[in-house]
PDB file of C-alpha atoms in Angstrom:
ATOM      1  CA  GLU Z 923       1.139   7.679  13.961  1.00 87.00           C
ATOM      2  CA  MET Z 924      -0.098  11.165  13.116  1.00 87.00           C
ATOM      3  CA  GLN Z 925      -1.367  12.449  16.447  1.00 89.00           C
ATOM      4  CA  ARG Z 926      -1.590  11.406  20.088  1.00 90.00           C
ATOM      5  CA  THR Z 927      -3.489  13.061  22.916  1.00 93.00           C
ATOM      6  CA  PRO Z 928      -2.640  13.117  26.631  1.00 92.00           C
ATOM      7  CA  GLN Z 929      -5.721  10.891  27.139  1.00 93.00           C
ATOM      8  CA  GLY Z 930      -4.064   8.166  25.039  1.00 92.00           C
ATOM      9  CA  ASP Z 931      -6.064   8.643  21.843  1.00 91.00           C
ATOM     10  CA  VAL Z 932      -4.024   7.793  18.751  1.00 91.00           C
ATOM     11  CA  LEU Z 933      -4.650   8.803  15.154  1.00 90.00           C
ATOM     12  CA  GLN Z 934      -2.898   6.376  12.828  1.00 87.00           C
ATOM     13  CA  LEU Z 935      -2.824   6.464   9.073  1.00 84.00           C
ATOM     14  CA  TRP Z 936      -1.984   3.232   7.328  1.00 81.00           C
ATOM     15  CA  ASP Z 937      -1.221   3.547   3.626  1.00 80.00           C
ATOM     16  CA  THR Z 938      -2.113   0.350   1.796  1.00 75.00           C
ATOM     17  CA  PRO Z 939      -0.970  -0.577  -1.690  1.00 69.00           C
ATOM     18  CA  GLY Z 940      -3.516  -0.430  -4.488  1.00 74.00           C
ATOM     19  CA  PHE Z 941      -5.976  -3.299  -4.714  1.00 74.00           C
ATOM     20  CA  GLY Z 942      -4.716  -4.734  -7.982  1.00 74.00           C
ATOM     21  CA  ASP Z 943      -7.351  -7.128  -9.301  1.00 77.00           C
ATOM     22  CA  SER Z 944     -10.133  -5.976  -6.980  1.00 80.00           C
ATOM     23  CA  ALA Z 945     -12.798  -8.304  -8.434  1.00 81.00           C
ATOM     24  CA  ARG Z 946     -10.561 -11.337  -7.838  1.00 82.00           C
ATOM     25  CA  LEU Z 947      -9.604 -10.029  -4.411  1.00 79.00           C
ATOM     26  CA  LEU Z 948     -13.245  -9.610  -3.397  1.00 76.00           C
ATOM     27  CA  LYS Z 949     -14.029 -13.160  -4.517  1.00 83.00           C
ATOM     28  CA  ARG Z 950     -11.127 -14.522  -2.455  1.00 82.00           C
ATOM     29  CA  MET Z 951     -12.072 -12.490   0.611  1.00 79.00           C
ATOM     30  CA  ARG Z 952     -15.697 -13.619   0.459  1.00 81.00           C
ATOM     31  CA  ALA Z 953     -14.531 -17.251   0.314  1.00 80.00           C
ATOM     32  CA  SER Z 954     -12.015 -16.917   3.159  1.00 83.00           C
ATOM     33  CA  GLY Z 955     -14.569 -18.113   5.719  1.00 85.00           C
ATOM     34  CA  ASN Z 956     -14.786 -21.630   4.274  1.00 84.00           C
ATOM     35  CA  PRO Z 957     -11.962 -24.211   4.463  1.00 86.00           C
ATOM     36  CA  LEU Z 958     -11.166 -24.253   0.737  1.00 85.00           C
ATOM     37  CA  GLY Z 959     -11.230 -20.447   0.558  1.00 79.00           C
ATOM     38  CA  TRP Z 960      -8.975 -20.236   3.596  1.00 80.00           C
ATOM     39  CA  PHE Z 961      -6.521 -22.703   2.024  1.00 86.00           C
ATOM     40  CA  MET Z 962      -6.477 -20.788  -1.271  1.00 84.00           C
ATOM     41  CA  GLY Z 963      -5.926 -17.440   0.427  1.00 81.00           C
ATOM     42  CA  GLN Z 964      -3.524 -18.438   3.176  1.00 82.00           C
ATOM     43  CA  VAL Z 965      -1.510 -21.242   1.585  1.00 78.00           C
ATOM     44  CA  TRP Z 966      -1.877 -21.318  -2.186  1.00 84.00           C
ATOM     45  CA  ASP Z 967      -1.722 -17.570  -2.801  1.00 82.00           C
ATOM     46  CA  ARG Z 968       1.114 -17.144  -0.320  1.00 80.00           C
ATOM     47  CA  TRP Z 969       3.123 -19.692  -2.269  1.00 87.00           C
ATOM     48  CA  ARG Z 970       2.014 -18.961  -5.871  1.00 89.00           C
ATOM     49  CA  ASP Z 971       1.026 -15.288  -5.912  1.00 88.00           C
ATOM     50  CA  ARG Z 972       2.748 -13.360  -3.130  1.00 86.00           C
ATOM     51  CA  PRO Z 973       1.522  -9.859  -4.181  1.00 87.00           C
ATOM     52  CA  PHE Z 974      -2.085 -11.108  -4.263  1.00 82.00           C
ATOM     53  CA  TRP Z 975      -1.618 -12.722  -0.834  1.00 84.00           C
ATOM     54  CA  ALA Z 976      -0.163  -9.437   0.475  1.00 85.00           C
ATOM     55  CA  SER Z 977      -3.251  -7.579  -0.778  1.00 84.00           C
ATOM     56  CA  GLN Z 978      -5.425 -10.004   1.186  1.00 83.00           C
ATOM     57  CA  GLN Z 979      -3.343  -9.418   4.310  1.00 84.00           C
ATOM     58  CA  ALA Z 980      -3.612  -5.643   3.893  1.00 85.00           C
ATOM     59  CA  LEU Z 981      -7.372  -5.892   3.509  1.00 84.00           C
ATOM     60  CA  ARG Z 982      -7.677  -8.096   6.610  1.00 86.00           C
ATOM     61  CA  HIS Z 983      -5.730  -5.498   8.543  1.00 86.00           C
ATOM     62  CA  VAL Z 984      -8.156  -2.791   7.408  1.00 86.00           C
ATOM     63  CA  VAL Z 985     -11.137  -4.918   8.488  1.00 86.00           C
ATOM     64  CA  GLU Z 986      -9.638  -5.747  11.878  1.00 90.00           C
ATOM     65  CA  ARG Z 987      -7.934  -2.496  12.841  1.00 88.00           C
ATOM     66  CA  SER Z 988      -9.443   0.464  11.008  1.00 90.00           C
ATOM     67  CA  ASP Z 989     -12.367   2.663  11.903  1.00 92.00           C
ATOM     68  CA  LEU Z 990     -12.595   4.336   8.521  1.00 94.00           C
ATOM     69  CA  VAL Z 991     -11.160   4.161   4.998  1.00 93.00           C
ATOM     70  CA  LEU Z 992      -9.740   7.113   3.091  1.00 93.00           C
ATOM     71  CA  TYR Z 993     -10.056   6.148  -0.557  1.00 92.00           C
ATOM     72  CA  LEU Z 994      -7.871   8.131  -2.933  1.00 90.00           C
ATOM     73  CA  VAL Z 995      -8.940   8.554  -6.561  1.00 89.00           C
ATOM     74  CA  SER Z 996      -7.400  10.472  -9.409  1.00 86.00           C
ATOM     75  CA  ALA Z 997      -9.525  13.472 -10.282  1.00 85.00           C
ATOM     76  CA  ALA Z 998      -7.461  13.819 -13.441  1.00 85.00           C
ATOM     77  CA  GLU Z 999      -9.979  11.503 -15.114  1.00 87.00           C
ATOM     78  CA  ALA Z1000     -13.742  11.823 -15.315  1.00 88.00           C
ATOM     79  CA  PRO Z1001     -15.672   9.611 -12.875  1.00 90.00           C
ATOM     80  CA  GLU Z1002     -17.288   7.696 -15.751  1.00 89.00           C
ATOM     81  CA  SER Z1003     -13.821   6.882 -17.148  1.00 88.00           C
ATOM     82  CA  ALA Z1004     -12.486   5.490 -13.862  1.00 86.00           C
ATOM     83  CA  GLY Z1005     -13.490   1.887 -14.520  1.00 83.00           C
ATOM     84  CA  TYR Z1006     -11.698   0.577 -11.443  1.00 85.00           C
ATOM     85  CA  VAL Z1007     -13.928   2.497  -9.017  1.00 89.00           C
ATOM     86  CA  ALA Z1008     -17.002   0.206  -9.165  1.00 88.00           C
ATOM     87  CA  SER Z1009     -15.114  -3.000  -8.338  1.00 88.00           C
ATOM     88  CA  GLU Z1010     -13.096  -1.258  -5.621  1.00 90.00           C
ATOM     89  CA  MET Z1011     -16.272   0.163  -4.092  1.00 91.00           C
ATOM     90  CA  ASP Z1012     -17.690  -3.380  -4.023  1.00 89.00           C
ATOM     91  CA  LEU Z1013     -14.548  -4.482  -2.222  1.00 89.00           C
ATOM     92  CA  LEU Z1014     -14.853  -1.614   0.251  1.00 91.00           C
ATOM     93  CA  ALA Z1015     -18.491  -2.580   0.835  1.00 91.00           C
ATOM     94  CA  TRP Z1016     -17.193  -6.009   1.912  1.00 89.00           C
ATOM     95  CA  VAL Z1017     -14.799  -4.244   4.324  1.00 90.00           C
ATOM     96  CA  ASP Z1018     -17.902  -2.557   5.814  1.00 93.00           C
ATOM     97  CA  LYS Z1019     -16.260   0.630   7.087  1.00 93.00           C
ATOM     98  CA  PRO Z1020     -17.249   4.213   6.373  1.00 95.00           C
ATOM     99  CA  VAL Z1021     -15.372   5.641   3.378  1.00 95.00           C
ATOM    100  CA  ILE Z1022     -14.236   9.173   2.645  1.00 96.00           C
ATOM    101  CA  VAL Z1023     -13.204   9.633  -0.967  1.00 95.00           C
ATOM    102  CA  LEU Z1024     -10.289  11.999  -1.508  1.00 92.00           C
ATOM    103  CA  LEU Z1025      -9.925  13.522  -4.965  1.00 90.00           C
ATOM    104  CA  ASN Z1026      -6.242  13.783  -5.794  1.00 86.00           C
ATOM    105  CA  GLN Z1027      -4.471  15.206  -8.846  1.00 80.00           C
ATOM    106  CA  LEU Z1028      -6.871  18.074  -9.264  1.00 75.00           C
ATOM    107  CA  GLY Z1029      -4.468  19.947 -11.518  1.00 73.00           C
ATOM    108  CA  ALA Z1030      -3.622  23.622 -11.503  1.00 74.00           C
ATOM    109  CA  PRO Z1031      -5.813  25.895  -9.373  1.00 74.00           C
ATOM    110  CA  ARG Z1032      -8.984  26.955 -11.198  1.00 77.00           C
ATOM    111  CA  GLU Z1033     -12.038  29.018 -10.490  1.00 84.00           C
ATOM    112  CA  ALA Z1034     -13.909  27.771  -7.432  1.00 80.00           C
ATOM    113  CA  ALA Z1035     -17.056  27.083  -9.481  1.00 89.00           C
ATOM    114  CA  VAL Z1036     -15.157  24.859 -11.931  1.00 84.00           C
ATOM    115  CA  GLU Z1037     -13.561  22.858  -9.134  1.00 84.00           C
ATOM    116  CA  ALA Z1038     -16.890  22.585  -7.288  1.00 87.00           C
ATOM    117  CA  THR Z1039     -18.518  21.189 -10.444  1.00 89.00           C
ATOM    118  CA  GLU Z1040     -15.782  18.553 -10.719  1.00 88.00           C
ATOM    119  CA  VAL Z1041     -16.175  17.526  -7.074  1.00 90.00           C
ATOM    120  CA  GLU Z1042     -19.954  17.384  -7.499  1.00 94.00           C
ATOM    121  CA  SER Z1043     -19.639  15.089 -10.521  1.00 94.00           C
ATOM    122  CA  TRP Z1044     -17.627  12.662  -8.378  1.00 94.00           C
ATOM    123  CA  ARG Z1045     -20.194  12.914  -5.556  1.00 95.00           C
ATOM    124  CA  ALA Z1046     -23.018  12.128  -7.966  1.00 95.00           C
ATOM    125  CA  HIS Z1047     -21.083   9.202  -9.428  1.00 95.00           C
ATOM    126  CA  LEU Z1048     -20.345   7.726  -5.984  1.00 95.00           C
ATOM    127  CA  ALA Z1049     -23.817   8.329  -4.522  1.00 95.00           C
ATOM    128  CA  ARG Z1050     -24.936   4.751  -5.258  1.00 93.00           C
ATOM    129  CA  TRP Z1051     -22.520   3.409  -2.623  1.00 94.00           C
ATOM    130  CA  PRO Z1052     -23.927   4.256   0.837  1.00 94.00           C
ATOM    131  CA  LEU Z1053     -20.579   3.538   2.489  1.00 95.00           C
ATOM    132  CA  VAL Z1054     -19.228   6.772   0.939  1.00 96.00           C
ATOM    133  CA  ARG Z1055     -19.816   9.410   3.583  1.00 96.00           C
ATOM    134  CA  GLN Z1056     -17.998  12.308   1.936  1.00 94.00           C
ATOM    135  CA  VAL Z1057     -16.130  13.265  -1.238  1.00 95.00           C
ATOM    136  CA  LEU Z1058     -13.440  15.880  -0.675  1.00 92.00           C
ATOM    137  CA  PRO Z1059     -10.779  17.535  -2.801  1.00 88.00           C
ATOM    138  CA  LEU Z1060      -7.387  16.918  -1.201  1.00 83.00           C
ATOM    139  CA  ASP Z1061      -4.496  17.184  -3.584  1.00 72.00           C
ATOM    140  CA  ALA Z1062      -1.491  15.438  -2.045  1.00 69.00           C
ATOM    141  CA  PHE Z1063       0.928  17.924  -3.608  1.00 68.00           C
ATOM    142  CA  ALA Z1064      -0.951  21.216  -3.411  1.00 63.00           C
ATOM    143  CA  ARG Z1065      -3.076  20.826  -0.305  1.00 62.00           C
ATOM    144  CA  CYS Z1066      -3.542  23.628   2.152  1.00 70.00           C
ATOM    145  CA  TRP Z1067      -3.443  22.927   5.883  1.00 72.00           C
ATOM    146  CA  VAL Z1068      -6.998  24.253   6.110  1.00 76.00           C
ATOM    147  CA  GLN Z1069      -8.060  21.221   4.012  1.00 82.00           C
ATOM    148  CA  GLU Z1070      -6.692  19.032   6.795  1.00 86.00           C
ATOM    149  CA  PHE Z1071      -9.247  20.570   9.168  1.00 88.00           C
ATOM    150  CA  VAL Z1072     -12.048  19.828   6.700  1.00 89.00           C
ATOM    151  CA  LEU Z1073     -10.818  16.226   6.418  1.00 91.00           C
ATOM    152  CA  LEU Z1074     -10.655  15.771  10.188  1.00 93.00           C
ATOM    153  CA  ASP Z1075     -14.208  17.124  10.529  1.00 94.00           C
ATOM    154  CA  ALA Z1076     -15.377  14.671   7.842  1.00 95.00           C
ATOM    155  CA  VAL Z1077     -13.639  11.776   9.605  1.00 95.00           C
ATOM    156  CA  GLU Z1078     -15.309  12.670  12.884  1.00 95.00           C
ATOM    157  CA  ALA Z1079     -18.737  12.895  11.244  1.00 96.00           C
ATOM    158  CA  ALA Z1080     -18.285   9.520   9.514  1.00 95.00           C
ATOM    159  CA  LEU Z1081     -17.276   7.606  12.640  1.00 95.00           C
ATOM    160  CA  PRO Z1082     -19.734   5.663  14.780  1.00 91.00           C
ATOM    161  CA  ALA Z1083     -20.958   7.702  17.761  1.00 92.00           C
ATOM    162  CA  GLY Z1084     -18.725   5.850  20.223  1.00 90.00           C
ATOM    163  CA  ARG Z1085     -15.564   6.787  18.306  1.00 91.00           C
ATOM    164  CA  ARG Z1086     -16.330  10.505  17.875  1.00 94.00           C
ATOM    165  CA  ALA Z1087     -15.137  11.794  21.275  1.00 94.00           C
ATOM    166  CA  PRO Z1088     -11.589  10.443  20.818  1.00 94.00           C
ATOM    167  CA  MET Z1089     -11.567  11.888  17.283  1.00 94.00           C
ATOM    168  CA  GLN Z1090     -12.674  15.280  18.633  1.00 95.00           C
ATOM    169  CA  ARG Z1091      -9.722  15.281  21.024  1.00 95.00           C
ATOM    170  CA  LEU Z1092      -7.332  14.213  18.252  1.00 95.00           C
ATOM    171  CA  SER Z1093      -8.688  16.860  15.918  1.00 94.00           C
ATOM    172  CA  ALA Z1094      -8.354  19.547  18.587  1.00 94.00           C
ATOM    173  CA  ALA Z1095      -4.732  18.519  19.222  1.00 94.00           C
ATOM    174  CA  TRP Z1096      -4.019  18.595  15.471  1.00 92.00           C
ATOM    175  CA  ARG Z1097      -5.575  22.053  15.113  1.00 92.00           C
ATOM    176  CA  THR Z1098      -3.639  23.385  18.096  1.00 92.00           C
ATOM    177  CA  GLN Z1099      -0.393  22.109  16.610  1.00 90.00           C
ATOM    178  CA  ARG Z1100      -1.139  23.537  13.146  1.00 89.00           C
ATOM    179  CA  MET Z1101      -2.232  26.907  14.506  1.00 90.00           C
ATOM    180  CA  ALA Z1102       0.918  27.116  16.648  1.00 91.00           C
ATOM    181  CA  ASN Z1103       2.974  26.503  13.482  1.00 88.00           C
ATOM    182  CA  TYR Z1104       0.970  29.193  11.672  1.00 88.00           C
ATOM    183  CA  ASP Z1105       1.367  31.713  14.505  1.00 90.00           C
ATOM    184  CA  ALA Z1106       5.107  31.045  14.656  1.00 92.00           C
ATOM    185  CA  ALA Z1107       5.390  31.643  10.907  1.00 90.00           C
ATOM    186  CA  VAL Z1108       3.426  34.900  11.150  1.00 91.00           C
ATOM    187  CA  ASP Z1109       5.649  36.055  14.025  1.00 91.00           C
ATOM    188  CA  LEU Z1110       8.746  35.210  12.001  1.00 91.00           C
ATOM    189  CA  LEU Z1111       7.460  37.173   9.018  1.00 90.00           C
ATOM    190  CA  ALA Z1112       6.628  40.164  11.249  1.00 90.00           C
ATOM    191  CA  GLN Z1113      10.224  40.401  12.479  1.00 86.00           C
TER     192      GLN Z1113
END
């Protein structure tokens, strides 16, 4: 749980493991609606291939409980070199949730124009998947709290209309908390 409002809105982030063999996983998930597919996914895989079964369970949880997917990719490689992305995007299309792609491992800070070009190359590469609503730089190790605000705005924009009001309240609560931390730090420095 990342944030809760007095109105009872809850912002939860659930970190799933990587997909592993995403092409195989997609095939199994598509077949899960028929009796043989159900047996293979729920009985056979649970007995013979526990990590693969766990991936199926994680994906079911995303389908049943998530409003949106944050998909992390390594920006350390060029989009054309990231061969896993196409099959994972196909899998996320099956999930049928809006996706925000987060570019991680951006490397040392560079000129804004260079970084913008890198982000744009990822946007262009991912444009063929309509489920991708936004591509944002968000380095897990070097992020700035201002990037969190950009991410929350992107999440709100990507949600269905009926889910935006709770997200607005959650975002406002997050901003208030972050700005209070910032103001406290500035006051401490001024002393």
